[in-house]
Amino acid sequence: MLTTMSPPGMAVTRPRQWTPALVFLIVATLAFLIPTMLDVARESWGTEQGAHGPLVLATGLWLIARERHRIAAVARPGSAVLSFGLMIPLVILFALARITSIIEIESIVMYLSLVVVFYALCGGAAVRAVWFPLVYLLFVFPPPDTLFAAITQPLKIAISQWSVDILHVLGYPVAGSGVTIQIGQYEMLVAAACAGLNSLISLTALGLFYTYLRHSSNWRYMLLLVACIIPIAVLANLVRVLMLLLITYHFGEAAGQGFFHELAGMTMFVTALLGIFVIDWVFTPLRQRWAPTGQTL
């Protein structure tokens, strides 16, 4: 009789058994996933605030696929008691959010349910192995409007005041009150879109993605670079407002609301990304000092 022996140290991979329980779990997961994601795509991804969603979804899934071997190495079923204990309130919240059509709550609850399913199948070690992609994928979903407004309102006021101060120093006839700016004969209201704050989440997500890919092995430096993302994004938004004010003053309101309005938005985005690269370059000596022993930079 001939038997096939595996080489020493090599684990034998067994095919997953398609049990009725596993099939039911997959079907239930799709029932959670598909309707909610269609609503998210329809209500959020077509707006400036959520346009980054498809990109974050694609790159987040790629990050998880990139760690598939680490997941397979540590995968063990999680606690059934804990899994059911977490799923029961999530299902109730999902049903309430679905009935009331609150997409922000519905999408987050749906996502947390998927994480619980992942934990039930693969265990806590697998969840820890892909902690960053799981956090990063939260940017796929729209933030609560009240939370976003609470964050952006102080930033809108600050950016408006800084713009007035800078242009006043440069000799322009400018004055401001709150988010309203008077420059020459024109009056502008610095809304979230005009200030570029709708893209603040997009810039933060892309900055996190870049930081993780480049420096995930150096967690102290990664945290430092992440802390710089928000100030860089705010600075880029200030550049956009200044551009719109100057374009409006020199070329008229039509120019400020037309092609140059979109150009200012692109300039803001490029400024933010370049800012992250520049900060990363400036901090090179610190990155080398904090690099793990034996790491090649």
Coordinates of N, CA and C in Angstrom, one line a residue, residues 70 130 134 200 223 245 261 284:
R70 N -1.3 35.3 6.4 CA -1.2 35.5 7.9 C -2.5 35.1 8.5
V130 N -5.5 41.7 10.7 CA -5.9 42.7 9.7 C -6.6 43.9 10.3
L134 N -9.4 46.6 8.5 CA -10.8 46.7 9.1 C -11.2 48.1 9.5
L200 N -12.2 66.3 3.3 CA -11.4 66.0 4.4 C -11.3 64.5 4.7
L223 N 2.3 56.4 13.6 CA 1.3 57.2 14.4 C 1.7 58.7 14.3
L245 N -11.0 82.9 -3.6 CA -11.2 84.3 -3.3 C -10.4 85.2 -4.3
H261 N -13.2 76.8 -10.2 CA -13.7 76.3 -8.9 C -13.2 74.8 -8.8
T284 N 12.6 61.9 7.7 CA 13.4 60.7 7.4 C 14.4 60.4 8.5

